PDB file of C-alpha atoms in Angstrom:
ATOM      1  CA  ASP A  27     101.290 157.412 146.681  1.00  0.00           C
ATOM      2  CA  ALA A  28     101.601 153.744 147.667  1.00  0.00           C
ATOM      3  CA  ARG A  29     104.988 152.698 148.982  1.00  0.00           C
ATOM      4  CA  VAL A  30     106.640 149.911 150.886  1.00  0.00           C
ATOM      5  CA  THR A  31     107.695 151.115 154.300  1.00  0.00           C
ATOM      6  CA  GLN A  32     110.451 149.644 156.465  1.00  0.00           C
ATOM      7  CA  THR A  33     111.524 150.278 160.043  1.00  0.00           C
ATOM      8  CA  PRO A  34     114.008 151.005 161.407  1.00  0.00           C
ATOM      9  CA  ARG A  35     115.942 152.742 158.688  1.00  0.00           C
ATOM     10  CA  HIS A  36     119.205 152.317 160.527  1.00  0.00           C
ATOM     11  CA  LYS A  37     120.209 149.914 163.271  1.00  0.00           C
ATOM     12  CA  VAL A  38     123.519 149.606 165.102  1.00  0.00           C
ATOM     13  CA  THR A  39     123.777 146.727 167.491  1.00  0.00           C
ATOM     14  CA  GLU A  40     126.345 144.619 169.245  1.00  0.00           C
ATOM     15  CA  MET A  41     127.153 141.031 168.268  1.00  0.00           C
ATOM     16  CA  GLY A  42     124.859 138.606 169.952  1.00  0.00           C
ATOM     17  CA  GLN A  43     121.882 140.920 170.181  1.00  0.00           C
ATOM     18  CA  GLU A  44     118.499 140.255 168.587  1.00  0.00           C
ATOM     19  CA  VAL A  45     117.473 142.403 165.652  1.00  0.00           C
ATOM     20  CA  THR A  46     113.968 142.745 164.293  1.00  0.00           C
ATOM     21  CA  MET A  47     113.187 144.518 161.021  1.00  0.00           C
ATOM     22  CA  ARG A  48     109.631 145.345 159.938  1.00  0.00           C
ATOM     23  CA  CYS A  49     108.029 145.904 156.570  1.00  0.00           C
ATOM     24  CA  GLN A  50     104.624 147.140 155.502  1.00  0.00           C
ATOM     25  CA  PRO A  51     103.917 146.056 151.926  1.00  0.00           C
ATOM     26  CA  ILE A  52     101.866 148.073 149.477  1.00  0.00           C
ATOM     27  CA  LEU A  53      98.181 147.589 150.182  1.00  0.00           C
ATOM     28  CA  GLY A  54      96.778 144.927 147.926  1.00  0.00           C
ATOM     29  CA  HIS A  55     100.137 143.314 147.162  1.00  0.00           C
ATOM     30  CA  ASN A  56     100.093 139.652 148.158  1.00  0.00           C
ATOM     31  CA  THR A  57     103.721 138.778 147.571  1.00  0.00           C
ATOM     32  CA  VAL A  58     106.513 139.973 149.864  1.00  0.00           C
ATOM     33  CA  PHE A  59     110.267 139.490 149.566  1.00  0.00           C
ATOM     34  CA  TRP A  60     113.220 140.023 151.856  1.00  0.00           C
ATOM     35  CA  TYR A  61     116.582 140.800 150.278  1.00  0.00           C
ATOM     36  CA  ARG A  62     120.037 141.520 151.655  1.00  0.00           C
ATOM     37  CA  GLN A  63     122.495 143.702 149.775  1.00  0.00           C
ATOM     38  CA  THR A  64     126.257 143.917 150.333  1.00  0.00           C
ATOM     39  CA  MET A  65     129.044 145.175 148.165  1.00  0.00           C
ATOM     40  CA  MET A  66     130.497 141.685 147.884  1.00  0.00           C
ATOM     41  CA  GLN A  67     127.361 139.620 147.231  1.00  0.00           C
ATOM     42  CA  GLY A  68     125.011 142.119 145.647  1.00  0.00           C
ATOM     43  CA  LEU A  69     121.290 141.652 146.122  1.00  0.00           C
ATOM     44  CA  GLU A  70     120.452 138.243 147.595  1.00  0.00           C
ATOM     45  CA  LEU A  71     116.960 136.847 148.106  1.00  0.00           C
ATOM     46  CA  LEU A  72     116.478 135.667 151.693  1.00  0.00           C
ATOM     47  CA  ALA A  73     112.737 134.837 151.890  1.00  0.00           C
ATOM     48  CA  TYR A  74     109.598 135.035 149.827  1.00  0.00           C
ATOM     49  CA  PHE A  75     105.923 135.033 150.968  1.00  0.00           C
ATOM     50  CA  ARG A  76     102.756 134.760 149.017  1.00  0.00           C
ATOM     51  CA  ASN A  77      99.398 135.368 150.732  1.00  0.00           C
ATOM     52  CA  ARG A  78     101.368 135.398 154.010  1.00  0.00           C
ATOM     53  CA  ALA A  79     102.641 131.815 153.490  1.00  0.00           C
ATOM     54  CA  PRO A  80     106.383 131.301 153.206  1.00  0.00           C
ATOM     55  CA  LEU A  81     107.248 129.916 149.757  1.00  0.00           C
ATOM     56  CA  ASP A  82     111.017 130.046 149.776  1.00  0.00           C
ATOM     57  CA  ASP A  83     113.435 130.816 152.529  1.00  0.00           C
ATOM     58  CA  SER A  84     116.396 128.840 151.136  1.00  0.00           C
ATOM     59  CA  GLY A  85     118.535 131.961 150.959  1.00  0.00           C
ATOM     60  CA  MET A  86     118.277 132.510 154.689  1.00  0.00           C
ATOM     61  CA  PRO A  87     120.686 131.131 157.310  1.00  0.00           C
ATOM     62  CA  LYS A  88     118.155 129.045 159.239  1.00  0.00           C
ATOM     63  CA  ASP A  89     120.034 128.865 162.489  1.00  0.00           C
ATOM     64  CA  ARG A  90     119.788 132.590 163.179  1.00  0.00           C
ATOM     65  CA  PHE A  91     117.314 134.151 160.757  1.00  0.00           C
ATOM     66  CA  SER A  92     113.540 133.898 160.762  1.00  0.00           C
ATOM     67  CA  ALA A  93     110.880 135.604 158.674  1.00  0.00           C
ATOM     68  CA  GLU A  94     107.162 135.826 159.288  1.00  0.00           C
ATOM     69  CA  MET A  95     104.040 137.582 158.125  1.00  0.00           C
ATOM     70  CA  PRO A  96     101.722 137.867 161.119  1.00  0.00           C
ATOM     71  CA  ASP A  97      99.173 139.661 158.956  1.00  0.00           C
ATOM     72  CA  ALA A  98      98.805 141.041 155.435  1.00  0.00           C
ATOM     73  CA  THR A  99     100.165 144.440 156.409  1.00  0.00           C
ATOM     74  CA  LEU A 100     103.266 143.361 158.311  1.00  0.00           C
ATOM     75  CA  ALA A 101     106.321 141.254 157.497  1.00  0.00           C
ATOM     76  CA  THR A 102     109.183 140.758 159.925  1.00  0.00           C
ATOM     77  CA  LEU A 103     112.768 139.578 159.624  1.00  0.00           C
ATOM     78  CA  LYS A 104     114.515 138.609 162.802  1.00  0.00           C
ATOM     79  CA  ILE A 105     118.191 137.812 163.420  1.00  0.00           C
ATOM     80  CA  GLN A 106     119.064 136.132 166.698  1.00  0.00           C
ATOM     81  CA  PRO A 107     121.931 136.199 167.578  1.00  0.00           C
ATOM     82  CA  SER A 108     123.333 138.845 165.261  1.00  0.00           C
ATOM     83  CA  GLU A 109     126.923 138.613 163.977  1.00  0.00           C
ATOM     84  CA  PRO A 110     129.214 141.228 162.314  1.00  0.00           C
ATOM     85  CA  ARG A 111     128.873 139.378 158.966  1.00  0.00           C
ATOM     86  CA  ASP A 112     125.116 140.221 159.037  1.00  0.00           C
ATOM     87  CA  SER A 113     125.997 143.886 158.464  1.00  0.00           C
ATOM     88  CA  ALA A 114     124.216 144.852 155.264  1.00  0.00           C
ATOM     89  CA  VAL A 115     121.226 146.691 153.899  1.00  0.00           C
ATOM     90  CA  TYR A 116     118.050 144.654 154.175  1.00  0.00           C
ATOM     91  CA  PHE A 117     115.314 145.453 151.698  1.00  0.00           C
ATOM     92  CA  CYS A 118     111.702 144.397 151.699  1.00  0.00           C
ATOM     93  CA  ALA A 119     109.832 144.380 148.406  1.00  0.00           C
ATOM     94  CA  SER A 120     106.222 143.657 147.496  1.00  0.00           C
ATOM     95  CA  ALA A 121     104.531 142.702 144.290  1.00  0.00           C
ATOM     96  CA  PRO A 122     100.900 142.426 143.174  1.00  0.00           C
ATOM     97  CA  GLY A 123     101.175 138.661 142.774  1.00  0.00           C
ATOM     98  CA  ASN A 124     101.618 135.928 140.261  1.00  0.00           C
ATOM     99  CA  PRO A 125     102.305 136.249 137.367  1.00  0.00           C
ATOM    100  CA  SER A 126     103.638 139.730 138.103  1.00  0.00           C
ATOM    101  CA  TYR A 127     107.182 139.970 139.396  1.00  0.00           C
ATOM    102  CA  GLU A 128     107.187 143.727 139.243  1.00  0.00           C
ATOM    103  CA  GLN A 129     108.591 144.204 142.661  1.00  0.00           C
ATOM    104  CA  TYR A 130     108.543 147.512 144.504  1.00  0.00           C
ATOM    105  CA  PHE A 131     111.257 148.011 147.086  1.00  0.00           C
ATOM    106  CA  GLY A 132     111.129 149.719 150.436  1.00  0.00           C
ATOM    107  CA  PRO A 133     113.889 152.161 151.538  1.00  0.00           C
ATOM    108  CA  GLY A 134     115.813 149.448 153.375  1.00  0.00           C
ATOM    109  CA  THR A 135     117.221 148.948 156.827  1.00  0.00           C
ATOM    110  CA  ARG A 136     120.940 149.561 157.122  1.00  0.00           C
ATOM    111  CA  LEU A 137     122.201 147.154 159.796  1.00  0.00           C
ATOM    112  CA  THR A 138     125.583 147.413 161.450  1.00  0.00           C
ATOM    113  CA  VAL A 139     126.636 144.716 163.894  1.00  0.00           C
ATOM    114  CA  THR A 140     129.736 145.547 165.903  1.00  0.00           C
TER     115      THR A 140
ATOM    116  CA  GLN B  19     128.538 130.568 135.715  1.00  0.00           C
ATOM    117  CA  LYS B  20     126.362 133.145 137.446  1.00  0.00           C
ATOM    118  CA  GLU B  21     122.666 133.038 136.715  1.00  0.00           C
ATOM    119  CA  VAL B  22     122.599 136.700 135.649  1.00  0.00           C
ATOM    120  CA  GLU B  23     125.742 138.428 134.432  1.00  0.00           C
ATOM    121  CA  GLN B  24     126.413 142.096 133.952  1.00  0.00           C
ATOM    122  CA  ASN B  25     129.537 144.094 133.344  1.00  0.00           C
ATOM    123  CA  SER B  26     130.183 145.950 136.582  1.00  0.00           C
ATOM    124  CA  GLY B  27     131.437 149.061 134.768  1.00  0.00           C
ATOM    125  CA  PRO B  28     131.704 151.898 135.288  1.00  0.00           C
ATOM    126  CA  LEU B  29     130.273 152.695 131.921  1.00  0.00           C
ATOM    127  CA  SER B  30     131.091 156.309 131.231  1.00  0.00           C
ATOM    128  CA  VAL B  31     129.140 158.207 128.579  1.00  0.00           C
ATOM    129  CA  PRO B  32     128.883 161.909 127.706  1.00  0.00           C
ATOM    130  CA  GLU B  33     125.680 163.791 128.269  1.00  0.00           C
ATOM    131  CA  GLY B  34     123.323 163.420 125.358  1.00  0.00           C
ATOM    132  CA  ALA B  35     124.810 160.092 124.196  1.00  0.00           C
ATOM    133  CA  ILE B  36     123.150 156.682 124.162  1.00  0.00           C
ATOM    134  CA  ALA B  37     124.058 154.420 127.044  1.00  0.00           C
ATOM    135  CA  SER B  38     123.876 150.698 126.315  1.00  0.00           C
ATOM    136  CA  LEU B  39     123.644 148.285 129.276  1.00  0.00           C
ATOM    137  CA  ASN B  40     123.838 144.564 128.721  1.00  0.00           C
ATOM    138  CA  CYS B  41     122.846 141.446 130.612  1.00  0.00           C
ATOM    139  CA  THR B  42     123.055 137.758 129.902  1.00  0.00           C
ATOM    140  CA  TYR B  43     121.280 134.985 131.776  1.00  0.00           C
ATOM    141  CA  SER B  44     121.782 131.248 132.041  1.00  0.00           C
ATOM    142  CA  ASP B  45     118.274 129.734 132.373  1.00  0.00           C
ATOM    143  CA  ARG B  46     116.602 129.237 129.004  1.00  0.00           C
ATOM    144  CA  GLY B  47     113.282 128.882 130.795  1.00  0.00           C
ATOM    145  CA  SER B  48     113.322 132.441 132.126  1.00  0.00           C
ATOM    146  CA  GLN B  49     110.194 134.301 131.049  1.00  0.00           C
ATOM    147  CA  SER B  50     110.312 137.766 132.622  1.00  0.00           C
ATOM    148  CA  PHE B  51     113.034 140.363 132.564  1.00  0.00           C
ATOM    149  CA  PHE B  52     113.386 143.564 134.527  1.00  0.00           C
ATOM    150  CA  TRP B  53     115.660 146.596 134.753  1.00  0.00           C
ATOM    151  CA  TYR B  54     116.016 148.389 138.075  1.00  0.00           C
ATOM    152  CA  ARG B  55     117.864 151.621 138.743  1.00  0.00           C
ATOM    153  CA  GLN B  56     119.602 152.138 142.074  1.00  0.00           C
ATOM    154  CA  TYR B  57     121.023 155.480 143.125  1.00  0.00           C
ATOM    155  CA  SER B  58     123.805 155.376 145.711  1.00  0.00           C
ATOM    156  CA  GLY B  59     122.347 154.835 149.182  1.00  0.00           C
ATOM    157  CA  LYS B  60     118.844 154.260 147.810  1.00  0.00           C
ATOM    158  CA  SER B  61     116.640 151.254 147.048  1.00  0.00           C
ATOM    159  CA  PRO B  62     116.234 149.696 143.619  1.00  0.00           C
ATOM    160  CA  GLU B  63     113.509 151.257 141.501  1.00  0.00           C
ATOM    161  CA  LEU B  64     111.785 149.387 138.721  1.00  0.00           C
ATOM    162  CA  ILE B  65     112.163 151.201 135.397  1.00  0.00           C
ATOM    163  CA  MET B  66     111.385 148.656 132.681  1.00  0.00           C
ATOM    164  CA  PHE B  67     110.131 145.142 132.254  1.00  0.00           C
ATOM    165  CA  ILE B  68     109.916 143.024 129.122  1.00  0.00           C
ATOM    166  CA  TYR B  69     108.377 139.629 128.570  1.00  0.00           C
ATOM    167  CA  SER B  70     108.519 139.104 124.755  1.00  0.00           C
ATOM    168  CA  ASN B  71     111.333 139.076 122.242  1.00  0.00           C
ATOM    169  CA  GLY B  72     112.011 142.390 120.597  1.00  0.00           C
ATOM    170  CA  ASP B  73     112.061 145.974 121.788  1.00  0.00           C
ATOM    171  CA  LYS B  74     109.959 147.817 124.293  1.00  0.00           C
ATOM    172  CA  GLU B  75     110.207 151.588 124.516  1.00  0.00           C
ATOM    173  CA  ASP B  76     109.255 153.899 127.378  1.00  0.00           C
ATOM    174  CA  GLY B  77     110.346 157.466 126.986  1.00  0.00           C
ATOM    175  CA  ARG B  78     114.117 157.607 126.770  1.00  0.00           C
ATOM    176  CA  PHE B  79     114.445 153.949 127.770  1.00  0.00           C
ATOM    177  CA  THR B  80     114.320 150.928 125.430  1.00  0.00           C
ATOM    178  CA  ALA B  81     114.561 147.361 126.650  1.00  0.00           C
ATOM    179  CA  GLN B  82     115.600 144.716 124.177  1.00  0.00           C
ATOM    180  CA  LEU B  83     115.187 141.000 124.641  1.00  0.00           C
ATOM    181  CA  ASN B  84     116.648 138.123 122.611  1.00  0.00           C
ATOM    182  CA  LYS B  85     115.661 134.837 124.255  1.00  0.00           C
ATOM    183  CA  ALA B  86     117.550 132.738 121.685  1.00  0.00           C
ATOM    184  CA  SER B  87     120.791 134.478 122.686  1.00  0.00           C
ATOM    185  CA  GLN B  88     119.724 134.744 126.359  1.00  0.00           C
ATOM    186  CA  TYR B  89     120.458 138.425 126.235  1.00  0.00           C
ATOM    187  CA  VAL B  90     118.634 141.495 127.489  1.00  0.00           C
ATOM    188  CA  SER B  91     119.744 145.101 127.148  1.00  0.00           C
ATOM    189  CA  LEU B  92     118.700 148.557 128.169  1.00  0.00           C
ATOM    190  CA  LEU B  93     119.330 151.572 126.018  1.00  0.00           C
ATOM    191  CA  ILE B  94     119.106 155.084 127.491  1.00  0.00           C
ATOM    192  CA  ARG B  95     118.819 157.782 124.866  1.00  0.00           C
ATOM    193  CA  ASP B  96     119.886 161.382 125.465  1.00  0.00           C
ATOM    194  CA  SER B  97     121.661 160.375 128.647  1.00  0.00           C
ATOM    195  CA  GLN B  98     121.561 162.879 131.493  1.00  0.00           C
ATOM    196  CA  PRO B  99     123.789 163.251 134.550  1.00  0.00           C
ATOM    197  CA  SER B 100     120.706 162.267 136.577  1.00  0.00           C
ATOM    198  CA  ASP B 101     120.839 158.855 134.922  1.00  0.00           C
ATOM    199  CA  SER B 102     124.124 158.185 136.775  1.00  0.00           C
ATOM    200  CA  ALA B 103     123.305 155.176 138.909  1.00  0.00           C
ATOM    201  CA  THR B 104     123.718 151.412 139.120  1.00  0.00           C
ATOM    202  CA  TYR B 105     121.426 149.466 136.832  1.00  0.00           C
ATOM    203  CA  LEU B 106     120.395 146.006 137.939  1.00  0.00           C
ATOM    204  CA  CYS B 107     119.155 143.375 135.538  1.00  0.00           C
ATOM    205  CA  ALA B 108     116.724 140.874 137.060  1.00  0.00           C
ATOM    206  CA  VAL B 109     115.432 137.608 135.554  1.00  0.00           C
ATOM    207  CA  THR B 110     112.848 135.108 136.750  1.00  0.00           C
ATOM    208  CA  LEU B 111     114.214 131.656 137.597  1.00  0.00           C
ATOM    209  CA  PHE B 112     112.032 128.662 138.203  1.00  0.00           C
ATOM    210  CA  SER B 113     113.431 126.845 141.239  1.00  0.00           C
ATOM    211  CA  GLY B 114     111.952 124.710 143.995  1.00  0.00           C
ATOM    212  CA  GLY B 115     108.560 124.806 142.375  1.00  0.00           C
ATOM    213  CA  TYR B 116     108.325 128.615 142.210  1.00  0.00           C
ATOM    214  CA  ASN B 117     109.502 131.471 140.100  1.00  0.00           C
ATOM    215  CA  LYS B 118     111.815 133.873 141.798  1.00  0.00           C
ATOM    216  CA  LEU B 119     113.690 136.958 140.670  1.00  0.00           C
ATOM    217  CA  ILE B 120     117.461 136.704 140.404  1.00  0.00           C
ATOM    218  CA  PHE B 121     119.423 139.951 140.214  1.00  0.00           C
ATOM    219  CA  GLY B 122     122.676 140.634 138.464  1.00  0.00           C
ATOM    220  CA  ALA B 123     125.437 142.503 140.301  1.00  0.00           C
ATOM    221  CA  GLY B 124     124.649 145.675 138.398  1.00  0.00           C
ATOM    222  CA  THR B 125     126.398 147.995 136.011  1.00  0.00           C
ATOM    223  CA  ARG B 126     127.445 151.421 137.255  1.00  0.00           C
ATOM    224  CA  LEU B 127     126.610 154.142 134.748  1.00  0.00           C
ATOM    225  CA  ALA B 128     128.346 157.560 134.916  1.00  0.00           C
ATOM    226  CA  VAL B 129     127.023 160.314 132.625  1.00  0.00           C
ATOM    227  CA  HIS B 130     129.396 163.225 132.483  1.00  0.00           C
ATOM    228  CA  PRO B 131     128.468 166.754 131.339  1.00  0.00           C
TER     229      PRO B 131
END
């Protein structure tokens, strides 16, 4: 059945290193979201793409985070340089497009920055 | 005031009882409302959505929406231990020219045998 996939599932890295997370949305979904989840902040929207164009990345720290969709089957979230406070679970979700906001989440990438 | 508020719980109910989960939201312009279930260590899973005032039933789940009171709820009938999870309420918010989904912090539900 159709699912959002994310790689890697787990990542442990040292402060200052670059981290790249990848997401493959469900085929045919034209809207992709990146979220971060922590115990303290809950689920926070970082970035939002429709038809590969970034619509909203106001939730993302611009100095170190970047998000792209090089093609319709791949979304990436990059952190450079990483910091311990970036430790969280990062989820990608996709949706079939406006007006539907029925988002389907991937399994997440658990990031630990030491 | 948070945009979407939920009681963090835990809400503890006995097996077979009705679990009632509540959510309030601040933006009167919100049009779409969702309930996600998240098991520990897993990703959120969409279980219900509702767009119009009133009730919407799907199996053991009923979503209720009252836009005048800015209130949405989820009822789980015949609660099972497998329903034990965190339930996230999500609401669309129009901001910056686009609608986006804002999540509440979630209510942890514990169903005990």
